[in-house]
Amino acid sequence: MNTTLTRPDLTAADRCDRCGAAAQVRAILPSGGELLFCGHHARKHQERLKELEADLQQGQQPT
């Protein structure tokens, strides 16, 4: 039996690990850790996260 763990959607309570703004992107690292980023910091660190082969998940945009 295969069990897949899913992470909850980002909410307004989730904050950027760099500046404390609302998180818009979850970066899941190959080691299993995760980082949350606002849009600005996600763009700023995008290249390095790709080098680390992080899985980048966009949060849902408010309606």
mmCIF file of C-alpha atoms in Angstrom, residues 11-62:
data_model
loop_
_atom_site.group_PDB
_atom_site.id
_atom_site.type_symbol
_atom_site.label_atom_id
_atom_site.label_comp_id
_atom_site.label_asym_id
_atom_site.label_seq_id
_atom_site.Cartn_x
_atom_site.Cartn_y
_atom_site.Cartn_z
ATOM 1 C CA THR A 11 -3.713 30.134 4.542
ATOM 2 C CA ALA A 12 -3.648 33.773 5.616
ATOM 3 C CA ALA A 13 -1.985 32.595 8.838
ATOM 4 C CA ASP A 14 1.068 31.255 6.944
ATOM 5 C CA ARG A 15 3.899 33.780 6.936
ATOM 6 C CA CYS A 16 7.079 34.216 4.889
ATOM 7 C CA ASP A 17 10.115 32.783 6.689
ATOM 8 C CA ARG A 18 12.218 35.785 5.597
ATOM 9 C CA CYS A 19 10.039 38.816 6.291
ATOM 10 C CA GLY A 20 6.763 37.773 7.885
ATOM 11 C CA ALA A 21 4.529 38.828 4.965
ATOM 12 C CA ALA A 22 1.742 36.504 3.803
ATOM 13 C CA ALA A 23 3.223 33.324 2.333
ATOM 14 C CA GLN A 24 2.460 32.656 -1.331
ATOM 15 C CA VAL A 25 4.934 29.851 -2.106
ATOM 16 C CA ARG A 26 5.903 26.684 -0.241
ATOM 17 C CA ALA A 27 9.350 25.301 -1.107
ATOM 18 C CA ILE A 28 9.651 21.635 -0.174
ATOM 19 C CA LEU A 29 13.294 20.632 0.051
ATOM 20 C CA PRO A 30 14.573 17.169 -0.933
ATOM 21 C CA SER A 31 15.432 16.560 2.734
ATOM 22 C CA GLY A 32 11.728 16.913 3.583
ATOM 23 C CA GLY A 33 11.937 20.353 5.166
ATOM 24 C CA GLU A 34 9.930 23.263 3.893
ATOM 25 C CA LEU A 35 10.242 27.018 3.623
ATOM 26 C CA LEU A 36 7.460 29.543 3.116
ATOM 27 C CA PHE A 37 8.030 32.673 1.050
ATOM 28 C CA CYS A 38 6.103 35.772 0.040
ATOM 29 C CA GLY A 39 6.086 36.460 -3.703
ATOM 30 C CA HIS A 40 9.077 38.806 -3.464
ATOM 31 C CA HIS A 41 11.332 36.361 -1.620
ATOM 32 C CA ALA A 42 10.166 33.410 -3.732
ATOM 33 C CA ARG A 43 11.359 35.273 -6.840
ATOM 34 C CA LYS A 44 14.561 36.382 -5.120
ATOM 35 C CA HIS A 45 15.523 32.814 -4.125
ATOM 36 C CA GLN A 46 13.953 30.950 -7.062
ATOM 37 C CA GLU A 47 17.237 30.167 -8.854
ATOM 38 C CA ARG A 48 18.882 28.663 -5.760
ATOM 39 C CA LEU A 49 15.755 26.667 -4.889
ATOM 40 C CA LYS A 50 15.787 25.185 -8.398
ATOM 41 C CA GLU A 51 19.468 24.261 -7.956
ATOM 42 C CA LEU A 52 18.489 22.456 -4.740
ATOM 43 C CA GLU A 53 15.675 20.693 -6.656
ATOM 44 C CA ALA A 54 13.047 22.054 -4.282
ATOM 45 C CA ASP A 55 9.394 21.427 -5.150
ATOM 46 C CA LEU A 56 7.775 24.875 -5.392
ATOM 47 C CA GLN A 57 4.055 24.985 -4.676
ATOM 48 C CA GLN A 58 2.044 28.124 -5.298
ATOM 49 C CA GLY A 59 -0.555 29.082 -2.735
ATOM 50 C CA GLN A 60 -4.077 29.806 -3.894
ATOM 51 C CA GLN A 61 -4.756 33.420 -4.768
ATOM 52 C CA PRO A 62 -7.520 35.112 -2.774
#
